[in-house]
One Martini backbone bead per residue (centre of mass of N, CA, C, O) as a GRO file, in nm:
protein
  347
    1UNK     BB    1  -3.779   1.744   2.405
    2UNK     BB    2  -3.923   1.447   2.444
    3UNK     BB    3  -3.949   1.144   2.447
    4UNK     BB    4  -4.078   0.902   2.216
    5UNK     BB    5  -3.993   0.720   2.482
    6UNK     BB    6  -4.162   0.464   2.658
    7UNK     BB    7  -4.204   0.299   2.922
    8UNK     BB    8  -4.343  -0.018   3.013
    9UNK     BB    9  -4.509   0.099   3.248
   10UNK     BB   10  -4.652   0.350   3.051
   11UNK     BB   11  -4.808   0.156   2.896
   12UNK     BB   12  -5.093   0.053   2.729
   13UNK     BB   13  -5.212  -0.253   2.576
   14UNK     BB   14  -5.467  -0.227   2.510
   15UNK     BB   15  -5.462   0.004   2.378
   16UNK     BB   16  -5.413   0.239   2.110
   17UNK     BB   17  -5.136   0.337   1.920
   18UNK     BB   18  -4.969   0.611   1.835
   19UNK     BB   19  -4.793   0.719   1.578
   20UNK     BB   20  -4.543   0.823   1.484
   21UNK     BB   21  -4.543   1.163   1.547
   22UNK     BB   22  -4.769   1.227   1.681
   23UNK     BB   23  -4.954   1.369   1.902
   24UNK     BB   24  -5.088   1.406   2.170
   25UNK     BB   25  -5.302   1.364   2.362
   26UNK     BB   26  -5.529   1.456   2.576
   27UNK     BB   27  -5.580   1.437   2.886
   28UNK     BB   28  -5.762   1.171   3.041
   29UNK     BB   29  -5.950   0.928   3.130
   30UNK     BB   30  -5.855   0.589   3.250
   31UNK     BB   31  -5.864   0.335   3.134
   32UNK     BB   32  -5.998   0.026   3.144
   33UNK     BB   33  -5.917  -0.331   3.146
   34UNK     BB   34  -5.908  -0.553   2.944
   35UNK     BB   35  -6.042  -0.856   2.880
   36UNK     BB   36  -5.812  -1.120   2.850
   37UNK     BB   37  -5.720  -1.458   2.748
   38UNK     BB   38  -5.641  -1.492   3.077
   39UNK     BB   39  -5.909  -1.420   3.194
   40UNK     BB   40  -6.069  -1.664   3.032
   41UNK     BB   41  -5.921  -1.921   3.101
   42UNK     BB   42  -5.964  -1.909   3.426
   43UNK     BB   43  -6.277  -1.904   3.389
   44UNK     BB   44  -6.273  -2.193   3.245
   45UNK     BB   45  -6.175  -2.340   3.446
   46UNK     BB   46  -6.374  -2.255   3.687
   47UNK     BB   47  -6.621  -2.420   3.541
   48UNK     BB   48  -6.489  -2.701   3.521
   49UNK     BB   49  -6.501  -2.739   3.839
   50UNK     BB   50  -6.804  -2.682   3.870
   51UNK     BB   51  -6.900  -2.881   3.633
   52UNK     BB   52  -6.778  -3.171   3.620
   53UNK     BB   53  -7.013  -3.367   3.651
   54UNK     BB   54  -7.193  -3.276   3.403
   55UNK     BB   55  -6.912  -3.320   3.200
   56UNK     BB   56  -6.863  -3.617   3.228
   57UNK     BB   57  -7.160  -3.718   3.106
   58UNK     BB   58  -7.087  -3.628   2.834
   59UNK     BB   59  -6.814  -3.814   2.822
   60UNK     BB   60  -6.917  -4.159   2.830
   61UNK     BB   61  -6.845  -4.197   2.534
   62UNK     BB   62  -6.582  -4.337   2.365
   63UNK     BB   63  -6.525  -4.164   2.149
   64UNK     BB   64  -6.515  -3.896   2.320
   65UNK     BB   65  -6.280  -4.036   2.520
   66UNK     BB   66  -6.073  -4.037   2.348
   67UNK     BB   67  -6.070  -3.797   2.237
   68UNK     BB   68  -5.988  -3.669   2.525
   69UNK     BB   69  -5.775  -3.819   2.580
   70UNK     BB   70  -5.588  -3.722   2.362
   71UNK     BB   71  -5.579  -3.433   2.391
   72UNK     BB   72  -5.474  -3.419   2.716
   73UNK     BB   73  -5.203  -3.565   2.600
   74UNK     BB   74  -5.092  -3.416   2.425
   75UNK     BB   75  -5.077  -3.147   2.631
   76UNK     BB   76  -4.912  -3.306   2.829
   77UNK     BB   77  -4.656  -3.328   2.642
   78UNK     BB   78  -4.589  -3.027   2.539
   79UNK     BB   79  -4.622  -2.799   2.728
   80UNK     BB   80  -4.341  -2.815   2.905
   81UNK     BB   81  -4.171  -2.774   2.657
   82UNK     BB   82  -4.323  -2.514   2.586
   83UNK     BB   83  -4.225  -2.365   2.868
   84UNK     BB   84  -3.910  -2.397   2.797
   85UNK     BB   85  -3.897  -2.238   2.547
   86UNK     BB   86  -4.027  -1.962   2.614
   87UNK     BB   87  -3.805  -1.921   2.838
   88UNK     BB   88  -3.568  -1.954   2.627
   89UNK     BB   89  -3.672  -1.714   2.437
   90UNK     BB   90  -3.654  -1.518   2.634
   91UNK     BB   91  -3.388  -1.513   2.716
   92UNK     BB   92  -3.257  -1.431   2.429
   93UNK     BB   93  -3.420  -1.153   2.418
   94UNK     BB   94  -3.268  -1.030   2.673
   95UNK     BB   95  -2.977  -1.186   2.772
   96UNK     BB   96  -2.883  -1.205   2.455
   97UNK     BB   97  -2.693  -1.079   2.274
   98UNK     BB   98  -2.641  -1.027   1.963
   99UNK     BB   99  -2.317  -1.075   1.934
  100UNK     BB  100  -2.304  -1.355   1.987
  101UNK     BB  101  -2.439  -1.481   1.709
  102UNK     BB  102  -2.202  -1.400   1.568
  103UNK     BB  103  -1.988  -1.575   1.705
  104UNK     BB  104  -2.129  -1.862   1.710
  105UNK     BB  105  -2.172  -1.808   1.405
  106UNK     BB  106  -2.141  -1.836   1.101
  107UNK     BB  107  -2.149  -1.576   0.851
  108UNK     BB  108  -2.199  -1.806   0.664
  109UNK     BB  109  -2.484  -1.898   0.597
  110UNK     BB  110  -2.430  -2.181   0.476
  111UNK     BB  111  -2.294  -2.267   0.754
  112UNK     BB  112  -2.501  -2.193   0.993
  113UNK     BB  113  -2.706  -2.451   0.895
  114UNK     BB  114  -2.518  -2.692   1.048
  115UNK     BB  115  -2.445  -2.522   1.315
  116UNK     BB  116  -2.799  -2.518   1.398
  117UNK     BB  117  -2.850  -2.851   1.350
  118UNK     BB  118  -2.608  -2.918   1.547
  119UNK     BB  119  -2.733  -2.783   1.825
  120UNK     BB  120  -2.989  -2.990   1.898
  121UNK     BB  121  -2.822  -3.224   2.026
  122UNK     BB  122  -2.821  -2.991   2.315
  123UNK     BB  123  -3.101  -2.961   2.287
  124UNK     BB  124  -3.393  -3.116   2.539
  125UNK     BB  125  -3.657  -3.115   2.331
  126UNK     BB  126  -3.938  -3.023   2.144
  127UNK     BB  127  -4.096  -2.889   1.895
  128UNK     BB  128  -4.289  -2.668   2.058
  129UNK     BB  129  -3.999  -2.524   2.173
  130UNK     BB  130  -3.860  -2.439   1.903
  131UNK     BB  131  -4.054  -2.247   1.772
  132UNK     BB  132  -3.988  -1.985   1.956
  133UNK     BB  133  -3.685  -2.007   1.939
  134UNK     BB  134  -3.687  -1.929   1.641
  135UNK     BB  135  -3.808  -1.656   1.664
  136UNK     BB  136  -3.606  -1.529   1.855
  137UNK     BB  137  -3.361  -1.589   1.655
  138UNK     BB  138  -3.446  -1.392   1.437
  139UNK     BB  139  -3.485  -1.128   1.603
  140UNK     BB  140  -3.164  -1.139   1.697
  141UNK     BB  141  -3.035  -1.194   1.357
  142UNK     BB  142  -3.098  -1.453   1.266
  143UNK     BB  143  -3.078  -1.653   1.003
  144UNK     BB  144  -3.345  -1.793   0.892
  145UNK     BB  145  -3.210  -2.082   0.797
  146UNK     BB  146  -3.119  -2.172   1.093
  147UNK     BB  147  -3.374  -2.143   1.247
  148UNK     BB  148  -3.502  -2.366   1.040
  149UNK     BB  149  -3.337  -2.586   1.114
  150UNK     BB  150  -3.348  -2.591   1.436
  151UNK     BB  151  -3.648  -2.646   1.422
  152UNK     BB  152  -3.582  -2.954   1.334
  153UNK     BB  153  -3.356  -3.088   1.461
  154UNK     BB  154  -3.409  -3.055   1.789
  155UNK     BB  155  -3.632  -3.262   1.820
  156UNK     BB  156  -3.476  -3.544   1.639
  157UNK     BB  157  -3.160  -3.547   1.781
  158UNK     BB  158  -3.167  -3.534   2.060
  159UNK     BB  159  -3.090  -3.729   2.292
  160UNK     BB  160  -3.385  -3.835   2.403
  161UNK     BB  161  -3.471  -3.928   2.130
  162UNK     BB  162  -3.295  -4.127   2.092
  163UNK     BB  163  -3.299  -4.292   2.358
  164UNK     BB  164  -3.593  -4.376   2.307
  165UNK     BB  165  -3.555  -4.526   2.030
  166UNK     BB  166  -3.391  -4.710   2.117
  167UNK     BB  167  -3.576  -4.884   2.331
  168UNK     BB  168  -3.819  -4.915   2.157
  169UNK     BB  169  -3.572  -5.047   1.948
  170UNK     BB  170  -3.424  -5.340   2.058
  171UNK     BB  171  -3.157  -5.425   1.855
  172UNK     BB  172  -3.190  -5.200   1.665
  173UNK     BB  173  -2.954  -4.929   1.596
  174UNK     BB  174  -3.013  -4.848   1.299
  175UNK     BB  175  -3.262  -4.629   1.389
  176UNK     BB  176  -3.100  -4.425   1.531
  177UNK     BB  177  -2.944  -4.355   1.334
  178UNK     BB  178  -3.143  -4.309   1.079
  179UNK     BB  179  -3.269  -4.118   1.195
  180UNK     BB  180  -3.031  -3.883   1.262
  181UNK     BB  181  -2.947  -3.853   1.008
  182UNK     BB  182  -3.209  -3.769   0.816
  183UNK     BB  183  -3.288  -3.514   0.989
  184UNK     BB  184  -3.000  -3.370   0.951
  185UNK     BB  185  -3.089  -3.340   0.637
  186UNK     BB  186  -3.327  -3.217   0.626
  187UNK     BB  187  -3.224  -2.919   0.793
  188UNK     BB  188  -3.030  -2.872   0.582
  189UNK     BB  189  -3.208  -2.882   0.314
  190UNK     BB  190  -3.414  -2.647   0.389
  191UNK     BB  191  -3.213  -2.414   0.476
  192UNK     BB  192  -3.063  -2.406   0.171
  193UNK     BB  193  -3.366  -2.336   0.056
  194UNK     BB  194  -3.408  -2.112   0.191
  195UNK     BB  195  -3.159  -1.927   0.026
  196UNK     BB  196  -3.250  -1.967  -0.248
  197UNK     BB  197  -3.606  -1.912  -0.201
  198UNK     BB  198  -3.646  -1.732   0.011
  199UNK     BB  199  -3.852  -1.445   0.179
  200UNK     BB  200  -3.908  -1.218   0.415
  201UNK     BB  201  -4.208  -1.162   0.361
  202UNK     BB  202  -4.318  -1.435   0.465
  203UNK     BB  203  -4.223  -1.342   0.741
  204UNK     BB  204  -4.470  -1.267   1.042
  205UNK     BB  205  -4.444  -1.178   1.318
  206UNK     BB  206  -4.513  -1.109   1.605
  207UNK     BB  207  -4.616  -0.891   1.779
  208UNK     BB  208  -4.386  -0.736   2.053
  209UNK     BB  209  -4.354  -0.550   2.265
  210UNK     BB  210  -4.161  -0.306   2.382
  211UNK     BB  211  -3.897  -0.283   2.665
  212UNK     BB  212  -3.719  -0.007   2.631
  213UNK     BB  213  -3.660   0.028   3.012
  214UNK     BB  214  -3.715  -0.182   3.094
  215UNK     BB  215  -3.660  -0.446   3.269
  216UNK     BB  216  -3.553  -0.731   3.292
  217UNK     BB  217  -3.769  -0.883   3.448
  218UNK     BB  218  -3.954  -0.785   3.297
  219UNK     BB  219  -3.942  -0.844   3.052
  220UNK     BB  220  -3.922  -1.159   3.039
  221UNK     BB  221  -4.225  -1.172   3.133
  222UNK     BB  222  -4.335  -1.049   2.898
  223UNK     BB  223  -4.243  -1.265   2.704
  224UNK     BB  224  -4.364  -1.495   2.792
  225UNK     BB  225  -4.676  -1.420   2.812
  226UNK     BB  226  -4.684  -1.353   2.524
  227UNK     BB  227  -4.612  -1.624   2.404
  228UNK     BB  228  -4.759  -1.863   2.569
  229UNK     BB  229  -5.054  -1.733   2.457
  230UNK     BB  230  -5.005  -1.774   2.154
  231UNK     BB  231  -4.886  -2.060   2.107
  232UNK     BB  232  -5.095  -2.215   2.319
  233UNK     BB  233  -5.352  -2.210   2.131
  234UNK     BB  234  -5.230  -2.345   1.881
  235UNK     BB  235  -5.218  -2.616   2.037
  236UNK     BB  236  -5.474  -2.649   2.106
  237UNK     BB  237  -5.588  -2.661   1.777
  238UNK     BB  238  -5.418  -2.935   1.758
  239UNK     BB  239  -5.492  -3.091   1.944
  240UNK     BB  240  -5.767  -3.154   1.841
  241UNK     BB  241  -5.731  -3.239   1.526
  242UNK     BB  242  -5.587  -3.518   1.649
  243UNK     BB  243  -5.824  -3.614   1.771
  244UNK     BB  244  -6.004  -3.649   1.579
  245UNK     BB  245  -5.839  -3.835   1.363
  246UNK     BB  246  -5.876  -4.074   1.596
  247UNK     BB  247  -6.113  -4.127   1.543
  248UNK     BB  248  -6.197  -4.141   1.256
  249UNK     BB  249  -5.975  -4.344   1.189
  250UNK     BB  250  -5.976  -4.654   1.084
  251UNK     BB  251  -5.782  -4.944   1.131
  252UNK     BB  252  -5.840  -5.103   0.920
  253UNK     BB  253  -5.675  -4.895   0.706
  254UNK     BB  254  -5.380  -4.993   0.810
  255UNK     BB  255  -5.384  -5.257   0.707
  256UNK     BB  256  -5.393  -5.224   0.401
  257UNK     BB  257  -5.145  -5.026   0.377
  258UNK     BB  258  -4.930  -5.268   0.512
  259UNK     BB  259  -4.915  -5.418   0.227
  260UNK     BB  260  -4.803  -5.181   0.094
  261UNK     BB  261  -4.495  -4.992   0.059
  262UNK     BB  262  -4.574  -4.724  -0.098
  263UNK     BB  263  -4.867  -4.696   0.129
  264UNK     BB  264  -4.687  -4.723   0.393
  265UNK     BB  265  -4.533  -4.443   0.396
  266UNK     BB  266  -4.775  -4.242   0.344
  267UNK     BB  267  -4.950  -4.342   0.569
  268UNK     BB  268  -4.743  -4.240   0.816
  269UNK     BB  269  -4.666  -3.958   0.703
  270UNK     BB  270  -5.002  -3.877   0.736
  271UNK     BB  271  -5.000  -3.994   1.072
  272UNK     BB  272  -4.794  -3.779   1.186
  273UNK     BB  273  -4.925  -3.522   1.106
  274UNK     BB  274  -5.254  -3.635   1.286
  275UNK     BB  275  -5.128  -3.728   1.560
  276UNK     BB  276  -4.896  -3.522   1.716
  277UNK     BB  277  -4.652  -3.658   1.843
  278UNK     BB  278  -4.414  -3.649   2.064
  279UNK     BB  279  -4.085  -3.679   2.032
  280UNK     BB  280  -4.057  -3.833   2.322
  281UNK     BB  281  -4.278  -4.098   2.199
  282UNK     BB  282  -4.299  -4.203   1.901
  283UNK     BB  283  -4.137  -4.456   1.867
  284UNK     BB  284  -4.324  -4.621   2.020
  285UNK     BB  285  -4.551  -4.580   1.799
  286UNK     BB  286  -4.415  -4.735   1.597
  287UNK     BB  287  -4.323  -5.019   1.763
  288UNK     BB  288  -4.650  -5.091   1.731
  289UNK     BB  289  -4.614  -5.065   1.420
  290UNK     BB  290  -4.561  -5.374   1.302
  291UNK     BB  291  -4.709  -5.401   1.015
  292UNK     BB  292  -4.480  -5.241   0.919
  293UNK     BB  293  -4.194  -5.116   0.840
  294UNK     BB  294  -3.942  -4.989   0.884
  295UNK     BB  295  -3.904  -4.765   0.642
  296UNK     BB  296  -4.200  -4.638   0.766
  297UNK     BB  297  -4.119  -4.568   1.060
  298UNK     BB  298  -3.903  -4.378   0.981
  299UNK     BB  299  -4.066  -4.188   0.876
  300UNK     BB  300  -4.258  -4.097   1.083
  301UNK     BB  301  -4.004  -3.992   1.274
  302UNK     BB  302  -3.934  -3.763   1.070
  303UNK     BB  303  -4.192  -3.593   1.038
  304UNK     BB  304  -4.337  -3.517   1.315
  305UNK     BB  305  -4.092  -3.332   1.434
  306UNK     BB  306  -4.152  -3.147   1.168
  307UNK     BB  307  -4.476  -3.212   1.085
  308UNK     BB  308  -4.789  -3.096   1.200
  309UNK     BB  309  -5.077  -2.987   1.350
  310UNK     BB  310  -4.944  -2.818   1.553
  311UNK     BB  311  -4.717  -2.714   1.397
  312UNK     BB  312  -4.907  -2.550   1.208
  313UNK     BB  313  -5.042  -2.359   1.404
  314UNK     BB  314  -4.799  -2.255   1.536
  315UNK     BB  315  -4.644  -2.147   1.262
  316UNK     BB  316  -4.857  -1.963   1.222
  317UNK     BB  317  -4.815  -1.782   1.448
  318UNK     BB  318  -4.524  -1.703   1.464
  319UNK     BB  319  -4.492  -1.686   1.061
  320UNK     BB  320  -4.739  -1.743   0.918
  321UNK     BB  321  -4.972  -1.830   0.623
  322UNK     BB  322  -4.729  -1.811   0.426
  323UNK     BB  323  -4.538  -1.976   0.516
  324UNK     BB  324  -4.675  -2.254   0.580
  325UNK     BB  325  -4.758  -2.298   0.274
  326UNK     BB  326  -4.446  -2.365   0.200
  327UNK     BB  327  -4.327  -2.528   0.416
  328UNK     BB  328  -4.474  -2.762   0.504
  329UNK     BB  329  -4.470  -2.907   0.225
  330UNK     BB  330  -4.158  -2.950   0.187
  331UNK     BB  331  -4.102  -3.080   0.405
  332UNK     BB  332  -4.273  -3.324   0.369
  333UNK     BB  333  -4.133  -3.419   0.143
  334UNK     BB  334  -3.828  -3.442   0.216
  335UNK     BB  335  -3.874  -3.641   0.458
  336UNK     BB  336  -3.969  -3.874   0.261
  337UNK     BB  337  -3.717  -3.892   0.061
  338UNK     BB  338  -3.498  -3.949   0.278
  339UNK     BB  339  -3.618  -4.170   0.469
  340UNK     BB  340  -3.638  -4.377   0.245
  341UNK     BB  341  -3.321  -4.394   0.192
  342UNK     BB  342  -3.207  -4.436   0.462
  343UNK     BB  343  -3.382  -4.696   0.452
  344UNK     BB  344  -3.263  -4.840   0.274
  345UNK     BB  345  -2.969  -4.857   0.358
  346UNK     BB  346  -3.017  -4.881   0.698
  347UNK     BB  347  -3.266  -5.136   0.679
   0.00000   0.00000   0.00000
């Protein structure tokens, strides 16, 4: 009886594949190749650079130019680092034994939730590639608790985000703690809530070929190009977003809200959100708004790079949108409430 798996080159992943068990088909001619994705996106690069002069034309007026500026920028600052996770995230999945993290993690998920928050300190990243690495570590074993620990921690604590937060803020020390503090709270308190409330089934990752059989080389490439393909349509779709409420927003009402303490916490907390600044960036423009309090600020710095616009369509493709309904709304509570904690306390 020949084996019913079959090795990486012999798929045709465009087909749609028959169900374990059922018969073979009968041997057709090989269907021509679907186009996909890459496909679509190369032809529309190949376009804008054929008409970029009729294109320049259209996008003249201010607001459509902010817009594009800001989309442009956004997908400039995530692009690098979310490639950096996608490698990072094929590499775990090809070539980390699952028995690593059996090791390297303690085996009492309540403990493995501070020891994978306090890992992020050591991964130079931000949030676009936590997402695709939280991803992979769910994949290989780990329990989701400590990887979505992870997913907001390594974005906010470690060294590169620390140290932009120093600079932009020279002389107050104290927002650098309060921040890196405030953060891994935060990642610790969400990990042990998904423990005790959360479950299995809100998680839904995306399908991702077989790829038992083929080499490593091909694995890997295949992982790349799947995670790459999946997760970055969903940052277009964040960059666009946080577009638009730039240009919506008008200034004059971010003036109105930082005369109440507590209507700029929310507005900070809120424009973190739909701003969705890379977390080694977000500092410099908490520093631009000089009209609001630090502990206004903290907040800012605290939820940007857990929870925003791009976070939530990203999270939304790669763990679906039964979780992002229940993770969204609780992290932004929780991150609203430590930050103002810590912002009174060390601020």
């Amino acid at each position: 009886m020949s084996s019913s798996r079959m090795s990486a080159e012999e798929i045709d992943w465009t087909s749609p594949q028959p169900p374990p068990g059922a018969p073979p088909e009968p041997p057709g001619p090989r269907r021509e190749r679907r186009i996909g994705s890459l496909e679509v996106l190369a032809a529309l690069l190949i376009l804008l650079v054929v008409f970029r002069g009729p294109l320049a034309g259209l996008v003249s007026g201010a607001r459509l130019q902010t817009w594009t500026t800001v989309f442009v920028s956004v997908l400039v600052q995530a692009v690098p680092f979310l490639v950096f996770g996608v490698v990072l995230s094929a590499i775990i999945a090809v070539y980390v034994p699952r028995s690593f993290w059996a090791r390297a993690l303690p085996k009492k998920p309540v403990l493995a939730v501070p020891a994978a928050s306090m890992a992020g300190v050591v991964l130079p990243g931000c949030e676009c590639g936590s997402v695709p690495i939280a991803g992979s570590l769910i994949r290989r074993g780990v329990a989701p608790a400590a990887a979505f620990a992870f997913l907001l921690a390594a974005p906010a604590i470690n060294p590169i985000v620390l140290t932009a937060t120093a600079v932009a803020f020279p002389g107050r020390p104290e927002m650098v703690v309060a921040r890196g503090v405030a953060s891994l709270i935060v990642a610790v308190l969400i990990g042990w809530l998904w423990l005790r409330l959360g479950k299995t089934e809100w998680i839904k990752l995306p399908h991702q070929p077989d790829l038992e059989g083929a080499s490593k080389a091909k694995a890997f490439w295949s992982a790349c190009l799947h995670d790459i393909m999946h997760a970055g349509g969903f940052l277009v779709v964040g960059a666009a977003a946080a577009a638009t409420i730039n240009v919506i927003v008008p200034e004059e009402w971010l003036q109105r809200l930082a005369e109440n303490p507590v209507l700029s916490i929310i507005a900070l907390a809120v424009l973190a959100v739909l701003l969705s600044i890379c977390s080694e960036a977000d500092a410099f423009v908490a520093a631009s708004l000089s009209q609001f309090s630090l502990t206004s600020r903290l907040v800012f710095l605290v939820v940007g790079p857990m929870i925003d616009l791009k976070l939530i369509a990203m999270q939304t493709g790669m763990f679906g949108r039964r979780f992002v309904l229940r993770f969204a709304p609780v992290t932004f509570l929780t991150c609203v409430l430590v930050a103002t904690g810590i912002g009174v306390v060390f601020l």
